[in-house]
Amino acid sequence: MGRNTRKRRTPLATKAIAASAALALGGGGLVWANFYASAHEDNSGWNQTKSTNAQVATINCPDVGQQLTSVPERARQGVAKELALLDRQITDAYTRLAETRQAQAGDPGFVNNAILGPLKSKRVATLDRIGININRVGGKAPRGLQELAECQGVPAEQPQTNDGGGQDQNNDGQDNDGQNNDGQDQNNDGQDQGQDNGLDPVPEGNGGQAGNGPVADDFINIEDVQPGSRNLPNGLAANGDTGSTGSFTTQCGVNENNVFNTDNLIVAPGVDNGAHHTHDYVGNQDNDAFSSDEDLANADTSCQNQADKSTYYWPVLRLQDGTDEFDANQAGGGAEGNVGKILKASQAEIKFVGSRQGDVVAMPKFLRIITGDAKAFTNGLANANTSFSCTGFEDRQVTDKYVICPEGSSVVRTSNFQSCWDGQNIDSANHRTHVAFVQADGTCPNGFQAIPQLQVRLVYDVPAPTIENGQVQNPYAVDGFPEQLHKPITDHNDFINVMDENLMNQVVQCINSGQDCQ
């Protein structure tokens, strides 16, 4: 696997987290309690029974970015840098949590006193700076911003509530306005400890090559999933047999150019390693955190139609087989628990489809859309999306499990993006509220209009993992923030529209006239 040779406008900073995390994650990984949490237990949701003896597996902090629904344009770059700092602080705290298991076993107050307390102090200062950034350009910082400073420890074992199979939860057309998370309370008060499960503080069976997942309970045999069992309302196909029934497919390859980085141009512009995990890129070839809209417009593209310079990117999928990849010792890679062989998709199908209720309008150039939530394991399900399946079984989709496919079948990742636009903005302060999913009847919410729905289908030839004595052998997992424990519910996908005007008009014309174009 080649190493990315992306441009940089500033030299790569030396990461303190890289050194500390490398110590924490090297030498075969850490040993944890089995962490069998069901991500769809509830939307905010951990068992809140406290016990001073329970193992704390990870850290849950309020997602400040989702709360900031109104940030003046002139403050957004500064706020984005502070939000990225909050993520780095959580990563540092998680690393310390992983390094200090012995100390935690001997002191029930260690996590609160030595990890969560200092983390809160750092977050208070960062939240203050966010408020200053907003206020000094004439905006008004949200009330109660400081209340988002406190983080909680998530207990090491949770009751299982659903195995992902046999439950029909299509919820076709459910109103997804909640996707925007406006004002959602994510403090999860009281979740700092879980039930005393009697586990040794450093038991066997932690799961994952780097000690931060996945575990056996994160997998399900696709043959045990019932058809129609996708268990989230978000991301359903917007099109059907009525309305605008055409489609437009763009051929952009599978990242043959090996363009990888751990940035996120949408969420953390100007911040190196803003994603804390590695992305695959197809389409636009200038995709780092420092790329301007002008850079995107002038870049090369991997798409066959050279008028499509859009950016399509998603977390890499890795096989945790002990391989040291090019980023094995780097921040965002092995130094933050994202380890193993990067698997390149054998197919990357990128299609735009229409609306069940009528015509679609053109997307504005540089429109940004994020679907799914890289922090859904601790945030809850409001923004969770994407699903896993197997070729030959794609009427069976699961969002909170990785699938084990039978011989001859390949793993499929599917992302159906939001297809309603507010008609004004190419982005929003929390990168959510300018777009929405369709409502129950297939129409867009008031004030929104239908745009082509982006559907991304990725196919991977993945050796099927096995489960022996409750442990998963050679698992695969999507890259993610280290504290999210490589849960499948955190899968996500990103898009920036950089089609030229003529091509976008062609896309709209094909869809509205019922043609299938490419």
PDB file of N, CA and C in Angstrom, residues 300-354:
ATOM      1  N   ASP A 300      -6.946  18.010 -10.096  1.00  0.00           N
ATOM      2  CA  ASP A 300      -7.231  16.850 -10.935  1.00  0.00           C
ATOM      3  C   ASP A 300      -8.345  16.036 -10.298  1.00  0.00           C
ATOM      4  N   THR A 301      -8.920  15.143 -11.084  1.00  0.00           N
ATOM      5  CA  THR A 301      -9.959  14.253 -10.570  1.00  0.00           C
ATOM      6  C   THR A 301      -9.721  12.842 -11.082  1.00  0.00           C
ATOM      7  N   SER A 302     -10.101  11.864 -10.296  1.00  0.00           N
ATOM      8  CA  SER A 302     -10.024  10.466 -10.730  1.00  0.00           C
ATOM      9  C   SER A 302     -11.287  10.044 -11.469  1.00  0.00           C
ATOM     10  N   CYS A 303     -12.273  10.924 -11.573  1.00  0.00           N
ATOM     11  CA  CYS A 303     -13.529  10.579 -12.244  1.00  0.00           C
ATOM     12  C   CYS A 303     -13.318  10.558 -13.757  1.00  0.00           C
ATOM     13  N   GLN A 304     -13.970   9.620 -14.424  1.00  0.00           N
ATOM     14  CA  GLN A 304     -13.864   9.524 -15.874  1.00  0.00           C
ATOM     15  C   GLN A 304     -14.366  10.801 -16.542  1.00  0.00           C
ATOM     16  N   ASN A 305     -15.470  11.332 -16.028  1.00  0.00           N
ATOM     17  CA  ASN A 305     -15.967  12.610 -16.519  1.00  0.00           C
ATOM     18  C   ASN A 305     -15.188  13.711 -15.814  1.00  0.00           C
ATOM     19  N   GLN A 306     -14.308  14.359 -16.539  1.00  0.00           N
ATOM     20  CA  GLN A 306     -13.400  15.330 -15.925  1.00  0.00           C
ATOM     21  C   GLN A 306     -14.121  16.571 -15.410  1.00  0.00           C
ATOM     22  N   ALA A 307     -15.398  16.711 -15.745  1.00  0.00           N
ATOM     23  CA  ALA A 307     -16.183  17.826 -15.203  1.00  0.00           C
ATOM     24  C   ALA A 307     -16.649  17.549 -13.779  1.00  0.00           C
ATOM     25  N   ASP A 308     -16.453  16.318 -13.315  1.00  0.00           N
ATOM     26  CA  ASP A 308     -16.792  15.985 -11.928  1.00  0.00           C
ATOM     27  C   ASP A 308     -15.517  15.987 -11.095  1.00  0.00           C
ATOM     28  N   LYS A 309     -15.287  17.092 -10.402  1.00  0.00           N
ATOM     29  CA  LYS A 309     -14.156  17.199  -9.494  1.00  0.00           C
ATOM     30  C   LYS A 309     -14.613  17.116  -8.043  1.00  0.00           C
ATOM     31  N   SER A 310     -15.770  16.509  -7.847  1.00  0.00           N
ATOM     32  CA  SER A 310     -16.298  16.374  -6.489  1.00  0.00           C
ATOM     33  C   SER A 310     -15.376  15.533  -5.627  1.00  0.00           C
ATOM     34  N   THR A 311     -15.455  15.777  -4.337  1.00  0.00           N
ATOM     35  CA  THR A 311     -14.692  15.018  -3.355  1.00  0.00           C
ATOM     36  C   THR A 311     -15.612  13.988  -2.709  1.00  0.00           C
ATOM     37  N   TYR A 312     -15.259  12.725  -2.832  1.00  0.00           N
ATOM     38  CA  TYR A 312     -15.988  11.628  -2.188  1.00  0.00           C
ATOM     39  C   TYR A 312     -15.001  10.943  -1.248  1.00  0.00           C
ATOM     40  N   TYR A 313     -15.308  10.906   0.045  1.00  0.00           N
ATOM     41  CA  TYR A 313     -14.354  10.266   0.959  1.00  0.00           C
ATOM     42  C   TYR A 313     -15.052   9.603   2.138  1.00  0.00           C
ATOM     43  N   TRP A 314     -14.385   8.576   2.672  1.00  0.00           N
ATOM     44  CA  TRP A 314     -14.941   7.752   3.734  1.00  0.00           C
ATOM     45  C   TRP A 314     -13.799   7.133   4.538  1.00  0.00           C
ATOM     46  N   PRO A 315     -14.049   6.681   5.775  1.00  0.00           N
ATOM     47  CA  PRO A 315     -12.989   6.023   6.547  1.00  0.00           C
ATOM     48  C   PRO A 315     -12.542   4.741   5.856  1.00  0.00           C
ATOM     49  N   VAL A 316     -11.245   4.480   5.897  1.00  0.00           N
ATOM     50  CA  VAL A 316     -10.765   3.230   5.323  1.00  0.00           C
ATOM     51  C   VAL A 316     -11.289   2.053   6.141  1.00  0.00           C
ATOM     52  N   LEU A 317     -11.386   0.922   5.471  1.00  0.00           N
ATOM     53  CA  LEU A 317     -11.703  -0.346   6.128  1.00  0.00           C
ATOM     54  C   LEU A 317     -10.393  -1.107   6.272  1.00  0.00           C
ATOM     55  N   ARG A 318     -10.155  -1.639   7.462  1.00  0.00           N
ATOM     56  CA  ARG A 318      -8.902  -2.375   7.716  1.00  0.00           C
ATOM     57  C   ARG A 318      -9.191  -3.800   8.173  1.00  0.00           C
ATOM     58  N   LEU A 319      -8.310  -4.688   7.758  1.00  0.00           N
ATOM     59  CA  LEU A 319      -8.283  -6.050   8.273  1.00  0.00           C
ATOM     60  C   LEU A 319      -7.251  -6.095   9.383  1.00  0.00           C
ATOM     61  N   GLN A 320      -7.681  -6.383  10.592  1.00  0.00           N
ATOM     62  CA  GLN A 320      -6.769  -6.389  11.739  1.00  0.00           C
ATOM     63  C   GLN A 320      -6.064  -7.744  11.817  1.00  0.00           C
ATOM     64  N   ASP A 321      -5.089  -7.905  10.928  1.00  0.00           N
ATOM     65  CA  ASP A 321      -4.376  -9.177  10.808  1.00  0.00           C
ATOM     66  C   ASP A 321      -2.937  -9.088  11.269  1.00  0.00           C
ATOM     67  N   GLY A 322      -2.571  -8.008  11.973  1.00  0.00           N
ATOM     68  CA  GLY A 322      -1.207  -7.834  12.441  1.00  0.00           C
ATOM     69  C   GLY A 322      -0.319  -7.055  11.484  1.00  0.00           C
ATOM     70  N   THR A 323      -0.841  -6.688  10.319  1.00  0.00           N
ATOM     71  CA  THR A 323      -0.050  -5.936   9.347  1.00  0.00           C
ATOM     72  C   THR A 323       0.270  -4.544   9.879  1.00  0.00           C
ATOM     73  N   ASP A 324       1.495  -4.101   9.639  1.00  0.00           N
ATOM     74  CA  ASP A 324       1.875  -2.715   9.893  1.00  0.00           C
ATOM     75  C   ASP A 324       1.732  -1.942   8.587  1.00  0.00           C
ATOM     76  N   GLU A 325       0.764  -1.055   8.539  1.00  0.00           N
ATOM     77  CA  GLU A 325       0.553  -0.237   7.353  1.00  0.00           C
ATOM     78  C   GLU A 325       1.521   0.936   7.323  1.00  0.00           C
ATOM     79  N   PHE A 326       1.436   1.752   6.270  1.00  0.00           N
ATOM     80  CA  PHE A 326       2.327   2.905   6.138  1.00  0.00           C
ATOM     81  C   PHE A 326       2.155   3.879   7.290  1.00  0.00           C
ATOM     82  N   ASP A 327       0.970   3.879   7.942  1.00  0.00           N
ATOM     83  CA  ASP A 327       0.696   4.825   9.023  1.00  0.00           C
ATOM     84  C   ASP A 327       0.733   4.158  10.392  1.00  0.00           C
ATOM     85  N   ALA A 328       1.463   3.043  10.495  1.00  0.00           N
ATOM     86  CA  ALA A 328       1.444   2.256  11.729  1.00  0.00           C
ATOM     87  C   ALA A 328       1.876   3.050  12.949  1.00  0.00           C
ATOM     88  N   ASN A 329       2.771   4.001  12.777  1.00  0.00           N
ATOM     89  CA  ASN A 329       3.284   4.769  13.912  1.00  0.00           C
ATOM     90  C   ASN A 329       2.872   6.238  13.853  1.00  0.00           C
ATOM     91  N   GLN A 330       1.879   6.537  13.051  1.00  0.00           N
ATOM     92  CA  GLN A 330       1.491   7.924  12.852  1.00  0.00           C
ATOM     93  C   GLN A 330       0.191   8.266  13.575  1.00  0.00           C
ATOM     94  N   ALA A 331       0.043   9.557  13.911  1.00  0.00           N
ATOM     95  CA  ALA A 331      -1.214  10.041  14.452  1.00  0.00           C
ATOM     96  C   ALA A 331      -2.310   9.813  13.426  1.00  0.00           C
ATOM     97  N   GLY A 332      -3.453   9.386  13.913  1.00  0.00           N
ATOM     98  CA  GLY A 332      -4.560   9.053  13.032  1.00  0.00           C
ATOM     99  C   GLY A 332      -4.521   7.609  12.574  1.00  0.00           C
ATOM    100  N   GLY A 333      -3.343   7.004  12.580  1.00  0.00           N
ATOM    101  CA  GLY A 333      -3.185   5.608  12.224  1.00  0.00           C
ATOM    102  C   GLY A 333      -2.951   4.777  13.468  1.00  0.00           C
ATOM    103  N   GLY A 334      -1.852   4.002  13.442  1.00  0.00           N
ATOM    104  CA  GLY A 334      -1.591   3.091  14.555  1.00  0.00           C
ATOM    105  C   GLY A 334      -1.414   3.778  15.879  1.00  0.00           C
ATOM    106  N   ALA A 335      -0.916   5.017  15.874  1.00  0.00           N
ATOM    107  CA  ALA A 335      -0.717   5.731  17.134  1.00  0.00           C
ATOM    108  C   ALA A 335      -2.031   6.083  17.809  1.00  0.00           C
ATOM    109  N   GLU A 336      -3.148   5.968  17.069  1.00  0.00           N
ATOM    110  CA  GLU A 336      -4.455   6.231  17.667  1.00  0.00           C
ATOM    111  C   GLU A 336      -5.377   5.029  17.533  1.00  0.00           C
ATOM    112  N   GLY A 337      -4.770   3.843  17.422  1.00  0.00           N
ATOM    113  CA  GLY A 337      -5.546   2.619  17.477  1.00  0.00           C
ATOM    114  C   GLY A 337      -6.166   2.174  16.178  1.00  0.00           C
ATOM    115  N   ASN A 338      -5.852   2.848  15.055  1.00  0.00           N
ATOM    116  CA  ASN A 338      -6.348   2.419  13.751  1.00  0.00           C
ATOM    117  C   ASN A 338      -5.253   1.601  13.083  1.00  0.00           C
ATOM    118  N   VAL A 339      -5.405   0.293  13.148  1.00  0.00           N
ATOM    119  CA  VAL A 339      -4.311  -0.606  12.796  1.00  0.00           C
ATOM    120  C   VAL A 339      -4.774  -1.670  11.818  1.00  0.00           C
ATOM    121  N   GLY A 340      -3.783  -2.325  11.196  1.00  0.00           N
ATOM    122  CA  GLY A 340      -4.052  -3.431  10.298  1.00  0.00           C
ATOM    123  C   GLY A 340      -3.961  -3.023   8.849  1.00  0.00           C
ATOM    124  N   LYS A 341      -4.232  -3.963   7.982  1.00  0.00           N
ATOM    125  CA  LYS A 341      -4.089  -3.791   6.534  1.00  0.00           C
ATOM    126  C   LYS A 341      -5.262  -2.989   5.984  1.00  0.00           C
ATOM    127  N   ILE A 342      -4.952  -1.885   5.294  1.00  0.00           N
ATOM    128  CA  ILE A 342      -6.003  -1.106   4.643  1.00  0.00           C
ATOM    129  C   ILE A 342      -6.523  -1.891   3.441  1.00  0.00           C
ATOM    130  N   LEU A 343      -7.834  -2.077   3.422  1.00  0.00           N
ATOM    131  CA  LEU A 343      -8.479  -2.807   2.339  1.00  0.00           C
ATOM    132  C   LEU A 343      -9.049  -1.814   1.334  1.00  0.00           C
ATOM    133  N   LYS A 344      -8.660  -1.941   0.102  1.00  0.00           N
ATOM    134  CA  LYS A 344      -9.204  -1.079  -0.940  1.00  0.00           C
ATOM    135  C   LYS A 344     -10.475  -1.713  -1.475  1.00  0.00           C
ATOM    136  N   ALA A 345     -11.503  -0.904  -1.696  1.00  0.00           N
ATOM    137  CA  ALA A 345     -12.749  -1.432  -2.235  1.00  0.00           C
ATOM    138  C   ALA A 345     -12.518  -2.033  -3.618  1.00  0.00           C
ATOM    139  N   SER A 346     -13.179  -3.144  -3.897  1.00  0.00           N
ATOM    140  CA  SER A 346     -13.123  -3.719  -5.246  1.00  0.00           C
ATOM    141  C   SER A 346     -14.081  -2.992  -6.182  1.00  0.00           C
ATOM    142  N   GLN A 347     -15.099  -2.370  -5.591  1.00  0.00           N
ATOM    143  CA  GLN A 347     -16.032  -1.540  -6.354  1.00  0.00           C
ATOM    144  C   GLN A 347     -16.388  -0.322  -5.520  1.00  0.00           C
ATOM    145  N   ALA A 348     -16.507   0.827  -6.178  1.00  0.00           N
ATOM    146  CA  ALA A 348     -17.007   2.039  -5.535  1.00  0.00           C
ATOM    147  C   ALA A 348     -18.050   2.626  -6.473  1.00  0.00           C
ATOM    148  N   GLU A 349     -19.315   2.334  -6.205  1.00  0.00           N
ATOM    149  CA  GLU A 349     -20.405   2.769  -7.061  1.00  0.00           C
ATOM    150  C   GLU A 349     -20.991   4.068  -6.503  1.00  0.00           C
ATOM    151  N   ILE A 350     -20.930   5.122  -7.300  1.00  0.00           N
ATOM    152  CA  ILE A 350     -21.381   6.445  -6.875  1.00  0.00           C
ATOM    153  C   ILE A 350     -22.511   6.873  -7.800  1.00  0.00           C
ATOM    154  N   LYS A 351     -23.702   7.004  -7.241  1.00  0.00           N
ATOM    155  CA  LYS A 351     -24.895   7.267  -8.041  1.00  0.00           C
ATOM    156  C   LYS A 351     -25.713   8.387  -7.406  1.00  0.00           C
ATOM    157  N   PHE A 352     -26.345   9.196  -8.268  1.00  0.00           N
ATOM    158  CA  PHE A 352     -27.285  10.222  -7.831  1.00  0.00           C
ATOM    159  C   PHE A 352     -28.678   9.837  -8.327  1.00  0.00           C
ATOM    160  N   VAL A 353     -29.662   9.874  -7.422  1.00  0.00           N
ATOM    161  CA  VAL A 353     -31.027   9.486  -7.781  1.00  0.00           C
ATOM    162  C   VAL A 353     -31.989  10.610  -7.402  1.00  0.00           C
ATOM    163  N   GLY A 354     -33.273  10.408  -7.742  1.00  0.00           N
ATOM    164  CA  GLY A 354     -34.263  11.460  -7.594  1.00  0.00           C
ATOM    165  C   GLY A 354     -35.117  11.374  -6.352  1.00  0.00           C
TER     166      GLY A 354
END
